[in-house]
mmCIF file of C-alpha atoms in Angstrom:
data_model
loop_
_atom_site.group_PDB
_atom_site.id
_atom_site.type_symbol
_atom_site.label_atom_id
_atom_site.label_comp_id
_atom_site.label_asym_id
_atom_site.label_seq_id
_atom_site.Cartn_x
_atom_site.Cartn_y
_atom_site.Cartn_z
ATOM 1 C CA UNK A 46 -61.240 -2.479 -11.708
ATOM 2 C CA UNK A 47 -62.192 0.815 -13.257
ATOM 3 C CA UNK A 48 -61.622 4.307 -11.955
ATOM 4 C CA UNK A 49 -59.039 5.858 -9.692
ATOM 5 C CA UNK A 50 -57.394 4.648 -6.478
ATOM 6 C CA UNK A 51 -59.282 3.732 -3.320
ATOM 7 C CA UNK A 52 -58.228 6.991 -1.637
ATOM 8 C CA UNK A 53 -59.933 9.043 -4.320
ATOM 9 C CA UNK A 54 -62.988 6.802 -4.248
ATOM 10 C CA UNK A 55 -63.391 7.126 -0.480
ATOM 11 C CA UNK A 56 -62.996 10.908 -0.549
ATOM 12 C CA UNK A 57 -65.455 11.181 -3.422
ATOM 13 C CA UNK A 58 -67.975 8.997 -1.609
ATOM 14 C CA UNK A 59 -67.863 11.328 1.408
ATOM 15 C CA UNK A 60 -67.702 14.627 -0.462
ATOM 16 C CA UNK A 61 -70.223 14.103 -3.271
ATOM 17 C CA UNK A 62 -73.331 14.389 -1.126
ATOM 18 C CA UNK A 63 -72.075 17.676 0.312
ATOM 19 C CA UNK A 64 -71.402 19.050 -3.164
ATOM 20 C CA UNK A 65 -74.911 18.111 -4.297
ATOM 21 C CA UNK A 66 -76.366 19.648 -1.128
ATOM 22 C CA UNK A 67 -74.437 22.883 -1.733
ATOM 23 C CA UNK A 68 -75.693 22.999 -5.322
ATOM 24 C CA UNK A 69 -79.273 22.501 -4.188
ATOM 25 C CA UNK A 70 -78.810 25.267 -1.594
ATOM 26 C CA UNK A 71 -77.505 27.636 -4.284
ATOM 27 C CA UNK A 72 -80.517 26.811 -6.484
ATOM 28 C CA UNK A 73 -83.143 27.130 -3.741
ATOM 29 C CA UNK A 74 -81.769 30.361 -2.258
ATOM 30 C CA UNK A 75 -81.178 31.921 -5.679
ATOM 31 C CA UNK A 76 -83.774 34.636 -5.120
ATOM 32 C CA UNK A 77 -82.258 35.627 -1.750
ATOM 33 C CA UNK A 78 -78.476 35.308 -2.067
ATOM 34 C CA UNK A 79 -76.042 35.425 -4.998
ATOM 35 C CA UNK A 80 -76.373 32.316 -7.070
ATOM 36 C CA UNK A 81 -79.396 30.978 -8.864
ATOM 37 C CA UNK A 82 -80.374 28.162 -11.119
ATOM 38 C CA UNK A 83 -77.399 28.216 -13.456
ATOM 39 C CA UNK A 84 -74.469 28.108 -10.991
ATOM 40 C CA UNK A 85 -76.269 25.671 -8.701
ATOM 41 C CA UNK A 86 -77.007 23.374 -11.610
ATOM 42 C CA UNK A 87 -73.375 23.506 -12.691
ATOM 43 C CA UNK A 88 -72.259 22.544 -9.154
ATOM 44 C CA UNK A 89 -74.609 19.522 -9.153
ATOM 45 C CA UNK A 90 -73.292 18.553 -12.590
ATOM 46 C CA UNK A 91 -69.756 18.811 -11.176
ATOM 47 C CA UNK A 92 -70.719 16.237 -8.545
ATOM 48 C CA UNK A 93 -71.922 13.807 -11.229
ATOM 49 C CA UNK A 94 -68.744 14.376 -13.237
ATOM 50 C CA UNK A 95 -66.662 13.776 -10.093
ATOM 51 C CA UNK A 96 -68.373 10.410 -9.599
ATOM 52 C CA UNK A 97 -67.749 9.535 -13.233
ATOM 53 C CA UNK A 98 -64.059 10.472 -13.042
ATOM 54 C CA UNK A 99 -63.444 8.654 -9.765
ATOM 55 C CA UNK A 100 -65.480 5.487 -10.237
ATOM 56 C CA UNK A 101 -65.118 5.022 -13.981
ATOM 57 C CA UNK A 102 -67.576 5.383 -16.791
ATOM 58 C CA UNK A 103 -69.470 2.151 -16.375
ATOM 59 C CA UNK A 104 -70.566 2.742 -12.784
ATOM 60 C CA UNK A 105 -71.699 6.282 -13.519
ATOM 61 C CA UNK A 106 -73.429 5.378 -16.777
ATOM 62 C CA UNK A 107 -75.255 2.462 -15.178
ATOM 63 C CA UNK A 108 -76.727 4.621 -12.420
ATOM 64 C CA UNK A 109 -77.344 7.773 -14.464
ATOM 65 C CA UNK A 110 -76.973 7.259 -18.188
ATOM 66 C CA UNK A 111 -77.119 9.577 -21.144
ATOM 67 C CA UNK A 112 -80.767 8.864 -21.877
ATOM 68 C CA UNK A 113 -81.945 9.844 -18.405
ATOM 69 C CA UNK A 114 -79.703 12.935 -18.543
ATOM 70 C CA UNK A 115 -81.324 13.918 -21.835
ATOM 71 C CA UNK A 116 -84.788 13.293 -20.343
ATOM 72 C CA UNK A 117 -84.042 15.496 -17.302
ATOM 73 C CA UNK A 118 -82.652 18.172 -19.610
ATOM 74 C CA UNK A 119 -85.884 18.209 -21.609
ATOM 75 C CA UNK A 120 -88.002 18.184 -18.429
ATOM 76 C CA UNK A 121 -86.193 21.223 -17.033
ATOM 77 C CA UNK A 122 -86.429 23.195 -20.266
ATOM 78 C CA UNK A 123 -90.123 22.489 -20.724
ATOM 79 C CA UNK A 124 -90.790 23.143 -17.028
ATOM 80 C CA UNK A 125 -89.325 26.614 -17.369
ATOM 81 C CA UNK A 126 -91.378 27.176 -20.517
ATOM 82 C CA UNK A 127 -94.487 25.910 -18.723
ATOM 83 C CA UNK A 128 -93.950 28.371 -15.851
ATOM 84 C CA UNK A 129 -93.632 31.146 -18.424
ATOM 85 C CA UNK A 130 -96.785 29.967 -20.234
ATOM 86 C CA UNK A 131 -98.780 29.686 -16.993
ATOM 87 C CA UNK A 132 -98.368 33.445 -16.716
ATOM 88 C CA UNK A 133 -100.821 33.677 -19.609
ATOM 89 C CA UNK A 134 -103.575 32.691 -17.154
ATOM 90 C CA UNK A 135 -103.154 36.093 -15.506
ATOM 91 C CA UNK A 136 -102.733 38.095 -18.676
ATOM 92 C CA UNK A 137 -99.280 37.926 -20.245
ATOM 93 C CA UNK A 138 -96.212 35.769 -20.807
ATOM 94 C CA UNK A 139 -93.807 35.508 -17.843
ATOM 95 C CA UNK A 140 -96.331 37.019 -15.431
ATOM 96 C CA UNK A 141 -95.341 36.471 -11.800
ATOM 97 C CA UNK A 142 -98.744 35.015 -10.989
ATOM 98 C CA UNK A 143 -98.095 33.510 -7.541
ATOM 99 C CA UNK A 144 -98.463 35.685 -4.446
ATOM 100 C CA UNK A 145 -95.155 37.443 -3.718
ATOM 101 C CA UNK A 146 -95.260 36.911 0.018
ATOM 102 C CA UNK A 147 -92.869 38.312 2.598
ATOM 103 C CA UNK A 148 -89.498 39.408 1.173
ATOM 104 C CA UNK A 149 -86.331 37.724 2.500
ATOM 105 C CA UNK A 150 -88.268 34.512 3.218
ATOM 106 C CA UNK A 151 -87.485 31.235 1.481
ATOM 107 C CA UNK A 152 -90.999 30.975 0.048
ATOM 108 C CA UNK A 153 -91.368 34.348 -1.576
ATOM 109 C CA UNK A 154 -91.020 36.097 -4.917
ATOM 110 C CA UNK A 155 -93.762 34.104 -6.648
ATOM 111 C CA UNK A 156 -92.570 32.022 -9.567
ATOM 112 C CA UNK A 157 -88.864 32.886 -9.253
ATOM 113 C CA UNK A 158 -87.858 29.897 -7.060
ATOM 114 C CA UNK A 159 -89.803 27.526 -9.324
ATOM 115 C CA UNK A 160 -88.017 28.895 -12.403
ATOM 116 C CA UNK A 161 -84.712 28.569 -10.560
ATOM 117 C CA UNK A 162 -85.431 24.910 -9.793
ATOM 118 C CA UNK A 163 -86.382 24.215 -13.423
ATOM 119 C CA UNK A 164 -83.228 25.906 -14.708
ATOM 120 C CA UNK A 165 -81.106 24.076 -12.135
ATOM 121 C CA UNK A 166 -82.433 20.657 -13.188
ATOM 122 C CA UNK A 167 -81.967 21.576 -16.822
ATOM 123 C CA UNK A 168 -78.413 22.890 -16.499
ATOM 124 C CA UNK A 169 -77.178 20.037 -14.291
ATOM 125 C CA UNK A 170 -78.476 17.348 -16.647
ATOM 126 C CA UNK A 171 -77.321 19.318 -19.684
ATOM 127 C CA UNK A 172 -73.704 19.743 -18.564
ATOM 128 C CA UNK A 173 -73.501 16.107 -17.502
ATOM 129 C CA UNK A 174 -74.805 15.156 -20.948
ATOM 130 C CA UNK A 175 -72.180 17.397 -22.566
ATOM 131 C CA UNK A 176 -69.484 15.622 -20.580
ATOM 132 C CA UNK A 177 -70.835 12.225 -21.636
ATOM 133 C CA UNK A 178 -71.059 13.321 -25.254
ATOM 134 C CA UNK A 179 -67.517 14.707 -25.393
ATOM 135 C CA UNK A 180 -65.712 12.127 -23.286
ATOM 136 C CA UNK A 181 -67.463 8.832 -23.857
ATOM 137 C CA UNK A 182 -69.447 8.644 -27.095
ATOM 138 C CA UNK A 183 -67.709 6.465 -29.619
ATOM 139 C CA UNK A 184 -65.430 4.838 -27.031
ATOM 140 C CA UNK A 185 -65.372 1.126 -26.406
ATOM 141 C CA UNK A 186 -67.227 1.308 -23.077
ATOM 142 C CA UNK A 187 -70.222 3.035 -24.589
ATOM 143 C CA UNK A 188 -70.315 0.685 -27.555
ATOM 144 C CA UNK A 189 -70.205 -2.298 -25.237
ATOM 145 C CA UNK A 190 -73.128 -0.903 -23.271
ATOM 146 C CA UNK A 191 -75.106 -0.266 -26.448
ATOM 147 C CA UNK A 192 -74.559 -3.819 -27.677
ATOM 148 C CA UNK A 193 -74.604 -6.133 -24.687
ATOM 149 C CA UNK A 194 -73.738 -9.165 -26.786
ATOM 150 C CA UNK A 195 -70.328 -7.929 -27.893
ATOM 151 C CA UNK A 196 -67.417 -7.937 -25.490
ATOM 152 C CA UNK A 197 -65.365 -4.827 -24.934
ATOM 153 C CA UNK A 198 -62.154 -4.836 -26.896
ATOM 154 C CA UNK B 384 -58.231 49.861 -9.526
ATOM 155 C CA UNK B 385 -54.519 48.975 -9.706
ATOM 156 C CA UNK B 386 -55.387 45.363 -8.891
ATOM 157 C CA UNK B 387 -57.953 45.424 -11.673
ATOM 158 C CA UNK B 388 -55.399 46.612 -14.240
ATOM 159 C CA UNK B 389 -52.935 43.971 -13.027
ATOM 160 C CA UNK B 390 -55.639 41.329 -13.508
ATOM 161 C CA UNK B 391 -56.359 42.593 -17.026
ATOM 162 C CA UNK B 392 -52.664 42.452 -17.983
ATOM 163 C CA UNK B 393 -52.442 38.961 -16.436
ATOM 164 C CA UNK B 394 -55.433 37.835 -18.516
ATOM 165 C CA UNK B 395 -53.908 39.198 -21.736
ATOM 166 C CA UNK B 396 -50.575 37.479 -21.016
ATOM 167 C CA UNK B 397 -52.413 34.241 -20.231
ATOM 168 C CA UNK B 398 -54.330 34.335 -23.510
ATOM 169 C CA UNK B 399 -51.139 34.985 -25.489
ATOM 170 C CA UNK B 400 -49.478 32.004 -23.775
ATOM 171 C CA UNK B 401 -52.576 29.920 -24.532
ATOM 172 C CA UNK B 402 -52.240 30.729 -28.221
ATOM 173 C CA UNK B 403 -48.480 30.299 -28.432
ATOM 174 C CA UNK B 404 -47.924 27.237 -26.228
ATOM 175 C CA UNK B 405 -46.697 24.165 -28.056
ATOM 176 C CA UNK B 406 -48.311 21.679 -25.725
ATOM 177 C CA UNK B 407 -52.092 21.458 -25.917
ATOM 178 C CA UNK B 408 -52.431 20.687 -22.204
ATOM 179 C CA UNK B 409 -50.459 23.739 -21.091
ATOM 180 C CA UNK B 410 -52.477 25.985 -23.385
ATOM 181 C CA UNK B 411 -55.698 24.590 -21.860
ATOM 182 C CA UNK B 412 -54.351 25.331 -18.377
ATOM 183 C CA UNK B 413 -53.466 28.908 -19.323
ATOM 184 C CA UNK B 414 -57.006 29.364 -20.681
ATOM 185 C CA UNK B 415 -58.129 28.246 -17.229
ATOM 186 C CA UNK B 416 -55.997 30.899 -15.510
ATOM 187 C CA UNK B 417 -57.620 33.521 -17.733
ATOM 188 C CA UNK B 418 -61.065 32.349 -16.625
ATOM 189 C CA UNK B 419 -60.190 32.372 -12.915
ATOM 190 C CA UNK B 420 -58.699 35.862 -13.214
ATOM 191 C CA UNK B 421 -61.912 36.935 -14.946
ATOM 192 C CA UNK B 422 -63.977 35.654 -12.032
ATOM 193 C CA UNK B 423 -61.821 37.655 -9.576
ATOM 194 C CA UNK B 424 -62.338 40.695 -11.813
ATOM 195 C CA UNK B 425 -66.120 40.179 -11.606
ATOM 196 C CA UNK B 426 -65.834 40.005 -7.812
ATOM 197 C CA UNK B 427 -63.891 43.288 -7.760
ATOM 198 C CA UNK B 428 -66.570 44.885 -9.934
ATOM 199 C CA UNK B 429 -69.235 43.924 -7.383
ATOM 200 C CA UNK B 430 -70.966 41.138 -9.316
ATOM 201 C CA UNK B 431 -70.860 38.033 -7.091
ATOM 202 C CA UNK B 432 -73.556 36.236 -9.126
ATOM 203 C CA UNK B 433 -71.497 36.396 -12.304
ATOM 204 C CA UNK B 434 -68.317 35.545 -10.379
ATOM 205 C CA UNK B 435 -69.876 32.339 -8.992
ATOM 206 C CA UNK B 436 -71.158 31.359 -12.430
ATOM 207 C CA UNK B 437 -67.815 32.127 -14.067
ATOM 208 C CA UNK B 438 -65.709 30.149 -11.588
ATOM 209 C CA UNK B 439 -68.021 27.118 -11.633
ATOM 210 C CA UNK B 440 -68.350 27.017 -15.412
ATOM 211 C CA UNK B 441 -64.588 27.489 -15.720
ATOM 212 C CA UNK B 442 -63.922 24.442 -13.552
ATOM 213 C CA UNK B 443 -66.321 22.280 -15.598
ATOM 214 C CA UNK B 444 -64.940 23.579 -18.887
ATOM 215 C CA UNK B 445 -61.383 22.848 -17.748
ATOM 216 C CA UNK B 446 -62.320 19.303 -16.758
ATOM 217 C CA UNK B 447 -64.015 18.681 -20.101
ATOM 218 C CA UNK B 448 -61.153 20.244 -22.086
ATOM 219 C CA UNK B 449 -58.443 18.314 -20.225
ATOM 220 C CA UNK B 450 -60.447 15.106 -20.573
ATOM 221 C CA UNK B 451 -60.674 15.856 -24.288
ATOM 222 C CA UNK B 452 -57.026 16.799 -24.806
ATOM 223 C CA UNK B 453 -55.432 13.986 -22.805
ATOM 224 C CA UNK B 454 -57.416 11.361 -24.673
ATOM 225 C CA UNK B 455 -56.114 12.695 -27.976
ATOM 226 C CA UNK B 456 -52.846 11.248 -29.198
ATOM 227 C CA UNK B 457 -51.307 14.329 -30.755
ATOM 228 C CA UNK B 458 -51.077 16.848 -27.925
ATOM 229 C CA UNK B 459 -47.984 18.546 -29.341
ATOM 230 C CA UNK B 460 -48.690 21.061 -32.080
ATOM 231 C CA UNK B 461 -46.416 21.419 -35.065
ATOM 232 C CA UNK B 462 -45.573 25.023 -35.688
ATOM 233 C CA UNK B 463 -46.112 26.596 -39.088
ATOM 234 C CA UNK B 464 -45.038 30.232 -39.097
ATOM 235 C CA UNK B 465 -47.029 31.903 -41.835
ATOM 236 C CA UNK B 466 -45.612 35.372 -42.404
ATOM 237 C CA UNK B 467 -48.559 36.543 -44.508
ATOM 238 C CA UNK B 468 -51.079 35.588 -41.831
ATOM 239 C CA UNK B 469 -48.907 37.206 -39.161
ATOM 240 C CA UNK B 470 -48.573 40.469 -41.101
ATOM 241 C CA UNK B 471 -52.257 40.645 -41.996
ATOM 242 C CA UNK B 472 -53.240 39.947 -38.380
ATOM 243 C CA UNK B 473 -50.949 42.745 -37.210
ATOM 244 C CA UNK B 474 -52.390 45.141 -39.831
ATOM 245 C CA UNK B 475 -55.967 44.360 -38.815
ATOM 246 C CA UNK B 476 -55.048 44.692 -35.144
ATOM 247 C CA UNK B 477 -53.619 48.145 -35.874
ATOM 248 C CA UNK B 478 -56.781 49.160 -37.730
ATOM 249 C CA UNK B 479 -58.862 47.877 -34.801
ATOM 250 C CA UNK B 480 -56.767 49.861 -32.322
ATOM 251 C CA UNK B 481 -57.087 53.058 -34.365
ATOM 252 C CA UNK B 482 -60.850 52.711 -34.705
ATOM 253 C CA UNK B 483 -61.319 51.814 -31.063
ATOM 254 C CA UNK B 484 -59.234 54.826 -30.014
ATOM 255 C CA UNK B 485 -61.544 57.105 -32.018
ATOM 256 C CA UNK B 486 -64.703 55.326 -30.881
ATOM 257 C CA UNK B 487 -63.914 54.876 -27.196
ATOM 258 C CA UNK B 488 -62.465 58.374 -26.647
ATOM 259 C CA UNK B 489 -65.838 59.852 -25.758
ATOM 260 C CA UNK B 490 -66.989 56.989 -23.567
ATOM 261 C CA UNK B 491 -68.312 58.069 -20.179
ATOM 262 C CA UNK B 492 -66.570 56.913 -17.021
ATOM 263 C CA UNK B 493 -67.055 53.272 -16.097
ATOM 264 C CA UNK B 494 -70.588 52.770 -14.748
ATOM 265 C CA UNK B 495 -70.974 56.466 -13.942
ATOM 266 C CA UNK B 496 -74.279 57.646 -15.445
ATOM 267 C CA UNK B 497 -76.727 55.056 -14.157
ATOM 268 C CA UNK B 498 -79.275 54.622 -16.910
ATOM 269 C CA UNK B 499 -82.952 55.248 -16.376
ATOM 270 C CA UNK B 500 -84.027 51.650 -16.982
ATOM 271 C CA UNK B 501 -81.619 50.228 -14.443
ATOM 272 C CA UNK B 502 -82.614 52.922 -11.960
ATOM 273 C CA UNK B 503 -86.221 51.845 -12.316
ATOM 274 C CA UNK B 504 -85.264 48.206 -11.759
ATOM 275 C CA UNK B 505 -83.278 49.100 -8.643
ATOM 276 C CA UNK B 506 -86.092 51.167 -7.157
ATOM 277 C CA UNK B 507 -89.026 48.892 -7.884
ATOM 278 C CA UNK B 508 -87.445 45.454 -8.141
ATOM 279 C CA UNK B 509 -88.134 44.331 -4.584
ATOM 280 C CA UNK B 510 -91.636 45.743 -4.562
ATOM 281 C CA UNK B 511 -92.661 44.338 -7.955
ATOM 282 C CA UNK B 512 -91.192 40.817 -7.649
ATOM 283 C CA UNK B 513 -90.584 40.298 -3.936
ATOM 284 C CA UNK B 514 -87.121 38.845 -4.579
ATOM 285 C CA UNK B 515 -84.331 39.974 -2.268
ATOM 286 C CA UNK B 516 -81.680 39.257 -4.917
ATOM 287 C CA UNK B 517 -82.104 42.036 -7.470
ATOM 288 C CA UNK B 518 -80.162 40.077 -10.112
ATOM 289 C CA UNK B 519 -82.648 37.195 -9.979
ATOM 290 C CA UNK B 520 -85.598 39.579 -10.183
ATOM 291 C CA UNK B 521 -84.125 41.035 -13.378
ATOM 292 C CA UNK B 522 -82.979 37.737 -14.899
ATOM 293 C CA UNK B 523 -86.120 35.725 -14.203
ATOM 294 C CA UNK B 524 -88.859 38.350 -14.100
ATOM 295 C CA UNK B 525 -88.163 41.594 -15.948
ATOM 296 C CA UNK B 526 -85.918 39.929 -18.521
ATOM 297 C CA UNK B 527 -87.475 36.476 -18.517
ATOM 298 C CA UNK B 528 -87.415 36.313 -22.294
ATOM 299 C CA UNK B 529 -83.609 36.531 -22.312
ATOM 300 C CA UNK B 530 -83.307 33.653 -19.884
ATOM 301 C CA UNK B 531 -85.748 31.594 -21.922
ATOM 302 C CA UNK B 532 -83.650 32.258 -25.013
ATOM 303 C CA UNK B 533 -80.510 31.250 -23.122
ATOM 304 C CA UNK B 534 -82.144 28.012 -21.979
ATOM 305 C CA UNK B 535 -83.236 27.335 -25.559
ATOM 306 C CA UNK B 536 -79.682 27.844 -26.813
ATOM 307 C CA UNK B 537 -78.363 25.332 -24.249
ATOM 308 C CA UNK B 538 -81.145 22.892 -25.108
ATOM 309 C CA UNK B 539 -80.507 23.118 -28.848
ATOM 310 C CA UNK B 540 -76.736 22.824 -28.484
ATOM 311 C CA UNK B 541 -76.934 19.673 -26.382
ATOM 312 C CA UNK B 542 -79.421 18.183 -28.843
ATOM 313 C CA UNK B 543 -76.991 18.955 -31.660
ATOM 314 C CA UNK B 544 -74.043 17.499 -29.724
ATOM 315 C CA UNK B 545 -75.955 14.280 -29.062
ATOM 316 C CA UNK B 546 -77.017 13.965 -32.689
ATOM 317 C CA UNK B 547 -73.538 14.639 -34.102
ATOM 318 C CA UNK B 548 -71.395 12.755 -31.587
ATOM 319 C CA UNK B 549 -73.457 9.627 -31.033
ATOM 320 C CA UNK B 550 -71.910 7.169 -33.420
ATOM 321 C CA UNK B 551 -74.729 4.682 -33.579
ATOM 322 C CA UNK B 552 -78.022 6.259 -34.562
ATOM 323 C CA UNK B 553 -81.508 5.045 -33.792
ATOM 324 C CA UNK B 554 -82.029 3.739 -37.312
ATOM 325 C CA UNK B 555 -79.346 1.079 -37.163
ATOM 326 C CA UNK B 556 -80.720 -0.215 -33.899
ATOM 327 C CA UNK B 557 -84.166 -0.502 -35.460
ATOM 328 C CA UNK B 558 -82.695 -2.416 -38.385
ATOM 329 C CA UNK B 559 -80.960 -4.777 -36.011
ATOM 330 C CA UNK B 560 -84.176 -5.371 -34.090
ATOM 331 C CA UNK B 561 -86.001 -6.050 -37.323
ATOM 332 C CA UNK B 562 -83.333 -8.493 -38.416
ATOM 333 C CA UNK B 563 -83.616 -10.270 -35.087
ATOM 334 C CA UNK B 564 -87.370 -10.634 -35.425
ATOM 335 C CA UNK B 565 -87.090 -11.584 -39.083
ATOM 336 C CA UNK B 566 -88.529 -8.607 -40.909
ATOM 337 C CA UNK B 567 -86.407 -7.458 -43.873
ATOM 338 C CA UNK B 568 -84.513 -4.224 -43.267
ATOM 339 C CA UNK B 569 -85.824 -2.220 -46.205
ATOM 340 C CA UNK B 570 -89.380 -2.149 -44.999
#
């Protein structure tokens, strides 16, 4: 049995969804309240790391491994770049080409919420990948997952 | 302002303890106290965005550092007192203090003359971008290039970490697959 005690696991199972929800709120309301893509992404990454610490590496890696984290990281980075490049359709790089709309509404400020979402996805996957890289690479669990034939020693 | 000075002194003491502590874990924890004090200082300076970012990143960094230090075997550091290094560090610190006294003597009061660029951002930020949070309108619209550069730095660093830390590269896996199928490895 990997991971921490059943108390920690139960608390984590209840709390994790709220942490992810709070992170998504911080990302989506970044253009209205303090916050934004970077802090929200870090909060979502903290939820992933909490799951990994409580349930053990194998459970977390099986559901959300390093390759998918790297893929999400790349998707977020290139999404942000694509939003910046789409501004070229209206004239110049980083043009806020979508209609600004009513201020203080959720859908307002043109491309800013979209950039926030891209940065949030990128940062969350990136920090999770950093945690995997620093804590797990080269350990027995990861090697056993890379080579399914060999048993973990 | 008194609270701010107290926080600064607390941060300096915490960093000194972090350098001088014999146990790696306790030095990591004192680095954490420095970061949390820094986030309170950002709150006092009226920058909630930075304070949120600082506190969240500090928590993640602490988790990663503790995870890294506990898994190491040698958490106790052996002390080597090098007098030459100590003396030279003190000399350079004195030179730095002297220069900074001369250079910072004529500094204006903290945040007092609001510069023209920032005044323009404050006046026209809402109207030009439609974002209620002025920080986001600067970070993602007026100064979008900076944020793109920041994202590129993160992207490149995680690529580098994956390449350096992953023990088994792609090439070996390919060789193994070839061997399984029966193609010689040096193809």
